[in-house]
């Protein structure tokens, strides 16, 4: 989730004592040895994960929420090229990890997510209208994004492309 780099771990992963910090406010870090730890926190915590990085944690594990909003996902992305692994676990795995955090367990985080270059093509259609000197551009993206790639909301993002195709169908039946 660094846009150009996903912060994969070395093959052996990163290991540290697991600590649970709820939503990750600075108060929730009080009294905990953060430096060198693996931080477990709620996904719905906006950009509080940065507190873990600032305090010396090795990685963050986000726990799946019951429901969330796009702003939560967007707050997990940072434009600064920081190496700080961030992973996402299901609610049930999160509950198990919370128990392990109470027991001061050591955990290892492994992530091999990498971006790869892929060739893509833009689709361009032109409908001639009544006026040669005027242009109206209608566009939509047809990819999907998520800080958890396997959970990218493809159907949600496909609405834009579907709407554009329907508009092209309707407009092609008449001279715009």
Tab-separated table of C-alpha atoms in Angstrom:
chain	number	residue	atom	x	y	z
A	1	UNK	CA	0.000	0.000	0.000
A	2	UNK	CA	2.814	2.456	-0.768
A	3	UNK	CA	1.498	2.875	-4.330
A	4	UNK	CA	4.817	1.860	-5.880
A	5	UNK	CA	5.973	-0.622	-3.241
A	6	UNK	CA	4.028	-3.076	-1.087
A	7	UNK	CA	6.598	-3.511	1.715
A	8	UNK	CA	7.165	-7.244	1.282
A	9	UNK	CA	9.107	-8.871	4.090
A	10	UNK	CA	12.347	-10.802	3.666
A	11	UNK	CA	11.618	-14.510	2.972
A	12	UNK	CA	12.053	-15.350	6.659
A	13	UNK	CA	9.594	-12.582	7.597
A	14	UNK	CA	9.838	-10.106	10.465
A	15	UNK	CA	9.497	-11.345	14.031
A	16	UNK	CA	8.553	-9.493	17.175
A	17	UNK	CA	6.414	-9.543	20.292
A	18	UNK	CA	2.745	-9.077	19.438
A	19	UNK	CA	1.018	-6.118	21.076
A	20	UNK	CA	-2.621	-5.060	20.655
A	21	UNK	CA	-3.347	-1.322	20.514
A	22	UNK	CA	-7.051	-1.140	19.585
A	23	UNK	CA	-7.452	1.836	17.252
A	24	UNK	CA	-3.819	2.858	17.655
A	25	UNK	CA	-4.204	6.228	19.374
A	26	UNK	CA	-1.059	7.332	21.180
A	27	UNK	CA	-2.814	6.708	24.509
A	28	UNK	CA	-3.348	3.062	23.522
A	29	UNK	CA	0.419	2.682	23.037
A	30	UNK	CA	1.144	3.959	26.579
A	31	UNK	CA	3.008	1.436	28.725
A	32	UNK	CA	3.690	-0.936	25.828
A	33	UNK	CA	7.133	-1.810	24.460
A	34	UNK	CA	6.538	-0.849	20.822
A	35	UNK	CA	10.108	-0.766	19.506
A	36	UNK	CA	10.775	-4.054	17.695
A	37	UNK	CA	7.197	-5.311	18.148
A	38	UNK	CA	4.488	-6.411	15.747
A	39	UNK	CA	1.425	-4.225	16.301
A	40	UNK	CA	-2.091	-5.656	16.061
A	41	UNK	CA	-4.833	-3.080	15.569
A	42	UNK	CA	-8.318	-2.459	14.246
A	43	UNK	CA	-8.543	-1.701	10.530
A	44	UNK	CA	-10.945	1.158	11.242
A	45	UNK	CA	-8.233	3.294	12.793
A	46	UNK	CA	-7.642	5.851	10.021
A	47	UNK	CA	-3.908	6.572	9.756
A	48	UNK	CA	-3.026	5.707	13.369
A	49	UNK	CA	-0.882	2.851	12.028
A	50	UNK	CA	1.749	5.545	11.466
A	51	UNK	CA	2.080	5.798	15.265
A	52	UNK	CA	3.348	2.209	15.278
A	53	UNK	CA	5.957	3.012	12.630
A	54	UNK	CA	7.057	6.173	14.456
A	55	UNK	CA	7.447	4.249	17.719
A	56	UNK	CA	9.687	1.584	16.142
A	57	UNK	CA	7.345	-1.341	15.444
A	58	UNK	CA	8.428	-3.778	12.730
A	59	UNK	CA	4.992	-4.274	11.151
A	60	UNK	CA	1.258	-3.819	11.630
A	61	UNK	CA	-1.485	-6.431	11.386
A	62	UNK	CA	-4.931	-4.965	10.690
A	63	UNK	CA	-8.056	-6.816	11.863
A	64	UNK	CA	-11.000	-7.036	9.473
A	65	UNK	CA	-13.889	-4.801	10.578
A	66	UNK	CA	-17.575	-5.680	10.451
A	67	UNK	CA	-17.987	-2.796	8.001
A	68	UNK	CA	-15.800	0.037	6.800
A	69	UNK	CA	-15.636	3.066	4.533
A	70	UNK	CA	-13.372	3.930	1.618
A	71	UNK	CA	-11.649	6.633	3.692
A	72	UNK	CA	-10.374	3.874	6.009
A	73	UNK	CA	-8.787	2.040	3.075
A	74	UNK	CA	-7.297	5.222	1.654
A	75	UNK	CA	-5.749	6.079	5.037
A	76	UNK	CA	-3.641	2.913	4.855
A	77	UNK	CA	-1.771	4.250	1.805
A	78	UNK	CA	1.153	6.614	2.079
A	79	UNK	CA	2.989	8.372	-0.725
A	80	UNK	CA	6.289	8.359	1.165
A	81	UNK	CA	8.425	5.354	0.216
A	82	UNK	CA	8.463	3.864	3.726
A	83	UNK	CA	9.383	0.246	4.354
A	84	UNK	CA	6.807	-0.856	6.903
A	85	UNK	CA	4.909	-4.110	6.298
A	86	UNK	CA	1.159	-3.905	6.825
A	87	UNK	CA	-1.042	-6.973	6.515
A	88	UNK	CA	-4.735	-7.725	6.975
A	89	UNK	CA	-6.330	-10.688	8.738
A	90	UNK	CA	-9.905	-11.898	9.085
A	91	UNK	CA	-11.898	-11.022	12.184
A	92	UNK	CA	-11.615	-14.595	13.504
A	93	UNK	CA	-7.825	-14.666	13.064
A	94	UNK	CA	-7.702	-11.230	14.685
A	95	UNK	CA	-9.514	-12.535	17.760
A	96	UNK	CA	-6.995	-15.380	18.047
A	97	UNK	CA	-4.130	-12.905	17.715
A	98	UNK	CA	-5.627	-10.695	20.439
A	99	UNK	CA	-5.425	-13.687	22.785
A	100	UNK	CA	-1.805	-14.265	21.787
A	101	UNK	CA	-1.024	-10.598	22.420
A	102	UNK	CA	-2.290	-10.967	26.013
A	103	UNK	CA	0.176	-13.862	26.391
A	104	UNK	CA	3.127	-11.759	25.111
A	105	UNK	CA	3.555	-14.141	22.178
A	106	UNK	CA	6.250	-13.763	19.547
A	107	UNK	CA	4.882	-13.763	15.988
A	108	UNK	CA	6.322	-13.643	12.491
A	109	UNK	CA	4.782	-11.681	9.637
A	110	UNK	CA	5.522	-12.817	6.095
A	111	UNK	CA	4.364	-10.954	3.001
A	112	UNK	CA	5.545	-11.505	-0.549
A	113	UNK	CA	3.154	-9.104	-2.305
A	114	UNK	CA	4.854	-7.288	-5.180
A	115	UNK	CA	3.602	-5.116	-7.982
A	116	UNK	CA	4.382	-6.352	-11.472
A	117	UNK	CA	4.409	-4.429	-14.728
A	118	UNK	CA	1.509	-5.343	-16.982
A	119	UNK	CA	0.515	-4.006	-20.359
A	120	UNK	CA	-2.954	-2.541	-20.519
A	121	UNK	CA	-4.877	-0.827	-23.279
A	122	UNK	CA	-7.200	2.121	-23.283
A	123	UNK	CA	-10.423	1.760	-25.211
A	124	UNK	CA	-11.377	4.826	-27.231
A	125	UNK	CA	-14.657	5.295	-29.077
A	126	UNK	CA	-15.662	8.309	-31.170
A	127	UNK	CA	-19.217	9.335	-31.983
A	128	UNK	CA	-19.551	12.073	-34.586
A	129	UNK	CA	-22.017	14.751	-33.510
A	130	UNK	CA	-23.783	17.705	-35.072
A	131	UNK	CA	-20.954	20.171	-34.366
A	132	UNK	CA	-17.429	19.405	-35.641
A	133	UNK	CA	-15.792	22.037	-33.423
A	134	UNK	CA	-17.081	20.747	-30.063
A	135	UNK	CA	-15.878	17.742	-28.094
A	136	UNK	CA	-17.384	16.053	-25.080
A	137	UNK	CA	-15.224	13.454	-23.349
A	138	UNK	CA	-16.815	10.709	-21.263
A	139	UNK	CA	-14.443	8.379	-19.442
A	140	UNK	CA	-14.202	5.763	-16.723
A	141	UNK	CA	-11.494	3.554	-15.278
A	142	UNK	CA	-11.920	-0.195	-15.377
A	143	UNK	CA	-9.500	-1.387	-12.774
A	144	UNK	CA	-9.971	-1.942	-9.080
A	145	UNK	CA	-7.975	-0.952	-6.028
A	146	UNK	CA	-7.736	-1.957	-2.387
A	147	UNK	CA	-5.042	-1.905	0.300
A	148	UNK	CA	-5.869	-5.620	0.480
A	149	UNK	CA	-5.528	-6.686	-3.187
A	150	UNK	CA	-7.514	-9.891	-2.762
A	151	UNK	CA	-10.439	-7.806	-1.450
A	152	UNK	CA	-10.518	-5.221	-4.261
A	153	UNK	CA	-14.197	-4.332	-4.860
A	154	UNK	CA	-14.287	-5.249	-8.548
A	155	UNK	CA	-18.077	-5.075	-8.882
A	156	UNK	CA	-18.201	-1.637	-7.276
A	157	UNK	CA	-15.540	-0.247	-9.632
A	158	UNK	CA	-17.137	-1.959	-12.651
A	159	UNK	CA	-20.213	0.276	-12.270
A	160	UNK	CA	-18.322	3.157	-13.871
A	161	UNK	CA	-17.338	1.183	-16.958
A	162	UNK	CA	-20.841	-0.311	-17.256
A	163	UNK	CA	-22.406	3.151	-17.060
A	164	UNK	CA	-20.053	4.472	-19.735
A	165	UNK	CA	-20.872	1.564	-22.065
A	166	UNK	CA	-24.606	2.147	-21.574
A	167	UNK	CA	-24.190	5.853	-22.338
A	168	UNK	CA	-22.273	4.961	-25.522
A	169	UNK	CA	-25.076	2.578	-26.550
A	170	UNK	CA	-27.747	5.235	-26.034
A	171	UNK	CA	-25.780	8.027	-27.706
A	172	UNK	CA	-24.878	5.862	-30.712
A	173	UNK	CA	-28.576	5.483	-31.506
A	174	UNK	CA	-28.874	9.244	-32.142
A	175	UNK	CA	-26.571	11.928	-33.461
A	176	UNK	CA	-25.335	13.734	-30.339
